[in-house]
XYZ file of C-alpha atoms in Angstrom:
405
model
C -84.970 78.015 39.720
C -88.051 75.895 40.406
C -90.971 76.133 38.004
C -94.293 77.570 39.149
C -95.844 74.105 39.423
C -92.836 72.729 41.323
C -92.911 75.649 43.733
C -96.631 75.138 44.330
C -96.286 71.426 45.046
C -95.026 71.642 48.643
C -97.825 74.079 49.460
C -100.409 71.667 48.046
C -98.892 68.814 50.042
C -99.051 70.902 53.200
C -102.705 71.730 52.494
C -103.539 68.060 51.934
C -101.888 66.984 55.169
C -103.732 69.770 57.005
C -107.014 68.513 55.537
C -106.222 64.930 56.537
C -105.447 66.028 60.071
C -108.826 67.774 60.166
C -110.643 64.490 59.384
C -111.024 62.305 62.481
C -112.115 59.328 60.361
C -108.641 59.134 58.827
C -106.821 59.011 62.149
C -107.411 55.339 62.968
C -108.043 53.615 59.644
C -107.089 53.556 55.970
C -110.139 54.847 54.184
C -111.071 53.885 50.623
C -114.839 54.442 50.699
C -115.277 58.082 49.653
C -117.860 56.889 47.139
C -120.001 55.674 50.030
C -119.465 58.631 52.316
C -116.630 61.109 52.600
C -115.035 61.850 55.989
C -116.360 65.039 57.528
C -113.722 67.641 58.438
C -113.785 68.820 62.027
C -114.128 72.380 60.706
C -117.412 71.359 59.041
C -118.650 69.750 62.223
C -117.812 72.926 64.146
C -119.527 75.064 61.482
C -122.738 73.069 61.913
C -122.585 73.292 65.692
C -121.983 77.043 65.496
C -124.901 77.412 63.100
C -127.218 75.530 65.449
C -126.121 77.734 68.332
C -126.657 80.871 66.260
C -130.163 79.798 65.296
C -131.028 79.153 68.930
C -129.567 82.474 70.021
C -131.595 84.321 67.395
C -134.904 82.639 67.981
C -135.099 79.974 66.698
C -138.304 81.295 65.072
C -137.762 85.002 65.606
C -137.481 87.420 62.710
C -133.646 87.796 62.819
C -133.127 84.078 62.264
C -134.771 84.154 58.851
C -132.249 86.663 57.508
C -129.404 84.552 58.855
C -130.732 81.340 57.282
C -131.506 83.025 53.962
C -127.974 84.395 53.760
C -126.501 80.974 54.606
C -128.608 79.183 51.993
C -127.882 81.841 49.367
C -124.121 81.482 49.941
C -124.237 77.728 49.483
C -126.501 78.007 46.437
C -124.000 80.349 44.775
C -121.083 78.066 45.639
C -122.738 74.935 44.252
C -124.045 76.747 41.180
C -120.480 77.913 40.437
C -119.288 74.316 40.820
C -121.878 73.271 38.227
C -121.374 76.271 35.965
C -125.015 77.323 36.031
C -126.877 80.411 37.300
C -128.030 79.971 40.890
C -131.655 80.191 39.698
C -131.234 76.777 38.055
C -130.172 74.972 41.216
C -132.504 73.467 43.812
C -131.566 71.903 47.143
C -132.553 68.301 47.826
C -131.673 65.661 50.403
C -129.722 63.382 48.052
C -129.369 62.198 44.461
C -132.503 60.070 44.485
C -134.775 62.895 45.627
C -133.028 65.200 43.168
C -134.109 62.881 40.357
C -137.534 61.952 41.697
C -139.039 65.395 42.294
C -138.523 66.801 38.767
C -139.192 63.505 36.925
C -142.718 63.144 38.261
C -143.650 66.581 36.959
C -142.612 66.191 33.307
C -145.292 65.997 30.591
C -145.328 62.281 29.776
C -147.351 60.597 27.034
C -148.456 56.925 27.153
C -145.987 54.852 25.172
C -142.993 57.139 25.792
C -139.792 55.173 26.350
C -137.289 55.608 29.167
C -133.756 54.449 28.295
C -131.745 53.612 31.419
C -128.080 52.654 31.611
C -127.531 49.205 33.104
C -125.054 50.613 35.648
C -127.460 52.955 37.423
C -128.231 53.057 41.153
C -131.343 51.075 42.186
C -132.957 54.154 43.730
C -133.115 55.942 40.383
C -134.003 52.772 38.464
C -136.892 51.976 40.816
C -138.199 55.527 40.420
C -138.231 55.185 36.640
C -140.030 51.843 36.784
C -142.743 53.201 39.072
C -143.062 56.262 36.864
C -143.452 53.956 33.849
C -146.127 51.918 35.622
C -148.208 54.955 36.524
C -147.797 56.830 33.229
C -147.948 53.800 30.912
C -144.376 54.230 29.710
C -141.862 51.686 28.444
C -138.467 51.048 30.062
C -135.502 50.002 27.945
C -131.907 49.268 28.958
C -128.712 50.803 27.584
C -125.797 48.356 28.134
C -122.774 50.335 29.350
C -121.692 48.645 32.602
C -119.501 46.032 30.947
C -116.576 48.217 29.992
C -116.804 50.083 26.721
C -115.091 53.255 25.596
C -116.763 56.516 24.672
C -117.272 55.546 21.021
C -118.871 52.253 22.001
C -121.204 54.025 24.424
C -122.329 56.313 21.607
C -122.730 53.383 19.198
C -124.888 51.542 21.723
C -126.878 54.701 22.376
C -127.551 55.091 18.648
C -128.712 51.476 18.491
C -130.975 51.843 21.529
C -132.643 55.148 20.688
C -136.146 54.754 19.285
C -138.676 57.258 17.888
C -140.572 57.127 21.222
C -137.487 57.586 23.455
C -138.265 60.509 25.753
C -135.674 60.184 28.532
C -132.124 58.841 28.926
C -130.659 58.127 32.376
C -126.892 57.826 32.849
C -124.340 58.435 35.576
C -121.425 60.782 35.050
C -119.225 58.087 36.626
C -120.672 54.596 37.102
C -120.878 53.890 40.815
C -119.702 50.283 40.454
C -116.788 50.450 38.010
C -115.885 54.151 37.921
C -116.210 54.289 34.124
C -116.937 57.760 32.725
C -119.864 58.352 30.399
C -119.269 60.761 27.449
C -122.078 63.082 28.519
C -121.346 66.082 26.242
C -121.443 63.780 23.202
C -124.540 62.023 24.539
C -126.220 65.401 24.943
C -125.435 66.293 21.324
C -126.889 62.982 20.111
C -130.097 63.589 22.029
C -130.517 67.115 20.690
C -130.378 65.650 17.163
C -133.114 63.093 17.963
C -136.652 63.774 16.757
C -137.914 63.764 20.376
C -134.897 65.547 21.881
C -135.067 63.247 24.931
C -134.289 64.664 28.353
C -130.933 63.603 29.812
C -130.950 62.753 33.511
C -127.528 62.391 35.128
C -126.610 60.843 38.463
C -123.647 62.878 39.720
C -123.155 61.083 43.025
C -119.664 59.804 42.193
C -118.472 62.760 40.136
C -119.281 65.807 42.264
C -116.144 66.616 44.217
C -114.032 64.243 42.113
C -114.109 65.725 38.594
C -114.960 69.089 37.007
C -118.700 69.236 36.337
C -119.436 72.103 33.990
C -119.385 70.325 30.617
C -121.468 67.423 31.905
C -123.988 69.688 33.619
C -124.326 71.737 30.427
C -125.259 68.557 28.527
C -127.837 67.406 31.091
C -131.409 68.455 31.694
C -131.200 67.191 35.255
C -127.890 66.738 37.083
C -128.427 65.487 40.648
C -125.686 65.214 43.267
C -125.075 64.930 46.963
C -122.725 66.633 49.397
C -121.816 63.665 51.569
C -119.553 61.681 49.251
C -116.621 63.247 47.370
C -117.429 66.722 48.711
C -116.918 65.378 52.268
C -119.961 67.222 53.573
C -122.750 66.129 55.935
C -125.298 63.548 54.838
C -128.816 64.764 54.156
C -128.057 67.650 51.785
C -127.674 67.606 48.012
C -128.765 69.608 44.994
C -129.992 69.305 41.440
C -129.076 71.517 38.473
C -131.887 71.840 35.931
C -131.827 72.948 32.305
C -133.826 75.905 31.079
C -135.996 73.727 28.862
C -136.875 71.375 31.720
C -137.842 74.335 33.872
C -140.101 75.589 31.080
C -142.218 72.413 31.025
C -141.691 70.765 34.413
C -143.963 71.172 37.416
C -143.331 70.005 40.981
C -145.309 67.108 42.382
C -144.552 67.860 46.021
C -145.274 71.441 46.984
C -144.433 73.321 50.163
C -143.809 76.834 51.371
C -140.211 76.946 50.128
C -141.410 76.456 46.564
C -143.785 79.418 46.746
C -142.811 82.826 45.373
C -144.181 84.792 48.356
C -146.283 86.979 46.047
C -148.917 88.915 48.094
C -151.105 89.185 45.015
C -150.938 85.417 44.408
C -149.970 83.533 47.595
C -150.001 80.145 45.815
C -147.751 81.125 42.902
C -144.670 78.948 42.564
C -141.157 80.228 42.006
C -140.373 80.577 38.328
C -136.963 78.948 38.773
C -135.546 75.745 40.258
C -136.633 76.703 43.783
C -140.130 75.438 42.934
C -138.760 71.952 43.624
C -137.763 72.778 47.195
C -140.450 71.744 49.638
C -140.457 72.830 53.263
C -138.449 72.920 56.489
C -135.034 71.286 56.348
C -131.910 71.264 58.507
C -130.264 74.619 57.806
C -127.005 73.944 59.725
C -126.167 71.252 57.190
C -125.620 74.086 54.720
C -122.984 75.571 57.016
C -121.240 72.193 57.155
C -121.243 71.653 53.401
C -120.106 75.213 52.752
C -117.152 74.664 55.084
C -116.305 71.365 53.353
C -116.243 73.192 50.017
C -113.854 75.752 51.518
C -111.600 73.019 52.902
C -111.419 71.199 49.554
C -110.623 74.471 47.793
C -107.467 74.796 49.912
C -105.934 71.830 48.067
C -106.678 73.127 44.555
C -109.405 73.807 42.042
C -111.437 70.907 40.550
C -108.929 70.302 37.745
C -105.988 70.279 40.144
C -107.809 67.947 42.510
C -108.672 65.560 39.679
C -105.028 65.445 38.618
C -104.054 64.439 42.142
C -106.873 61.873 42.345
C -105.836 60.295 39.046
C -102.243 59.944 40.212
C -103.412 58.095 43.325
C -106.006 55.876 41.627
C -103.676 55.214 38.704
C -100.917 53.992 41.012
C -103.365 51.704 42.812
C -104.743 50.377 39.512
C -101.255 49.647 38.187
C -100.234 47.977 41.451
C -103.278 45.730 41.553
C -102.739 44.626 37.971
C -99.278 43.384 38.908
C -100.773 40.902 41.379
C -101.420 37.358 40.273
C -105.131 36.553 40.486
C -106.350 40.166 40.632
C -108.511 41.552 37.825
C -109.415 45.225 37.476
C -112.799 45.944 35.911
C -111.406 48.802 33.839
C -108.682 47.804 31.345
C -107.162 51.276 31.547
C -106.315 53.648 34.390
C -109.463 55.099 35.998
C -110.781 58.468 34.785
C -111.228 59.548 38.415
C -110.874 57.992 41.849
C -112.655 54.626 41.735
C -110.715 51.389 41.265
C -112.898 48.269 41.090
C -111.360 44.798 41.075
C -111.838 41.090 41.783
C -109.567 38.649 43.617
C -109.608 35.147 42.197
C -110.852 32.565 44.664
C -112.418 35.119 47.024
C -115.905 36.600 47.114
C -116.014 40.369 47.127
C -117.594 40.609 50.563
C -114.987 38.188 51.880
C -112.241 40.479 50.584
C -113.867 43.560 52.148
C -114.313 41.795 55.500
C -110.709 40.558 55.539
C -109.400 44.021 54.760
C -111.674 45.628 57.368
C -110.121 43.377 59.994
C -106.784 44.921 59.025
C -108.018 48.506 59.266
C -108.784 49.176 55.591
C -112.277 50.365 54.621
C -113.626 49.445 51.157
C -116.984 48.243 49.839
C -118.233 45.332 47.753
C -120.877 44.923 45.061
C -122.938 41.936 44.057
C -123.651 43.055 40.478
C -121.073 43.192 39.105
C -119.275 41.093 41.699
C -116.347 43.316 42.652
C -114.586 45.345 45.331
C -114.381 49.131 44.995
C -111.550 51.259 46.355
C -111.869 55.049 46.201
C -108.853 57.363 46.125
C -109.372 61.037 46.947
C -106.956 63.954 47.248
C -106.371 62.887 50.860
C -105.263 59.356 49.928
C -101.563 58.781 50.591
C -99.210 56.672 48.421
C -98.373 54.594 51.491
C -102.063 53.778 51.945
C -102.386 52.464 48.395
C -99.184 50.470 48.872
C -100.602 48.988 52.051
C -103.807 47.985 50.259
C -101.859 46.290 47.471
C -99.738 44.455 50.051
C -102.757 43.258 52.019
C -104.521 41.986 48.902
C -101.362 40.157 47.858
C -101.288 38.445 51.244
C -104.942 37.360 51.248
C -104.200 33.903 49.907
C -101.869 33.038 52.781
C -103.449 34.955 55.673
C -107.227 35.009 55.160
C -108.101 31.411 55.615
C -109.728 29.222 52.992
C -110.892 30.951 49.816
C -114.377 30.407 48.486
C -114.924 27.395 46.318
């Protein structure tokens, strides 16, 4: 008799193939750029179109439409809050990760001379925000070196060395967007709670949300920002931020609109007492229908832990295959913790590798710092696709012309 897991396997495979068939972007290419943007399922596209039609049929600014939109937004808020493991009152909608970081950061009670400690593998959008914040508030910016591979213990050792009495904020990604390395966020959170200042922990969840379980990392963070258009395979332009209770107690919004107001007749200008104070004004409601449908489609292939197991199998096989090739170096010396596999090909620039592979129907992306190519494996990645990528990289030296000097 087959075990429960063995019996479930064919059903999961059927669900994955059904999801692939529902993604037009996978029909004519081999896609390894989920970390840039995930393919949108046709069901999500239809959900958005149906939502737009419904809004037009109801109004679009007639009274019935407001109930419809409120119900739609509430459903998505509950779904994303469950993904994060927080009450829905601690989740605010944003456009993307950068806005999810920017809006709360500007409203924290800074003191001149406070230090911001930023990991050296962070996205420029968040880094630029912190530097402008430091300029305006007379803060200091320090760097935490984590991008060159180091394990969890080394990250904590470097954190201990970098923390100063004036450190007030630490910025790290759950998964580094360039190398895919995982940061030990629960342990980082414990270190910060023991610090005299109890610095806030800001986490960029762009590459983790939809790829790995979030709850432990979100629990450690004061601000966990993520987007729906990458590993969740939702529409671009819609994300969210989960905020800690202590941040909500002291933080105030710096951009204020009608969505952040509590609708209190006795005090029309009173802000919401929860995370909704960081929501501003009119946004594209049908995007919520699209992201909600993408969440439903991903759920058909397993829960977050089951999906991560599948992702690790795919990325691990690619990592092992690349390491067998002469002249190929992976940036991580061990199998990836999630879906990102970053590597270099000796004698070729990273953009040259990406361009050569694109000409053969494979979609990846390159980075300048560190100089590398990133391949992303999701639950929808097939073993044959990883094998094809390994084969094409092996053939670069003979089929791609003259390598860079």
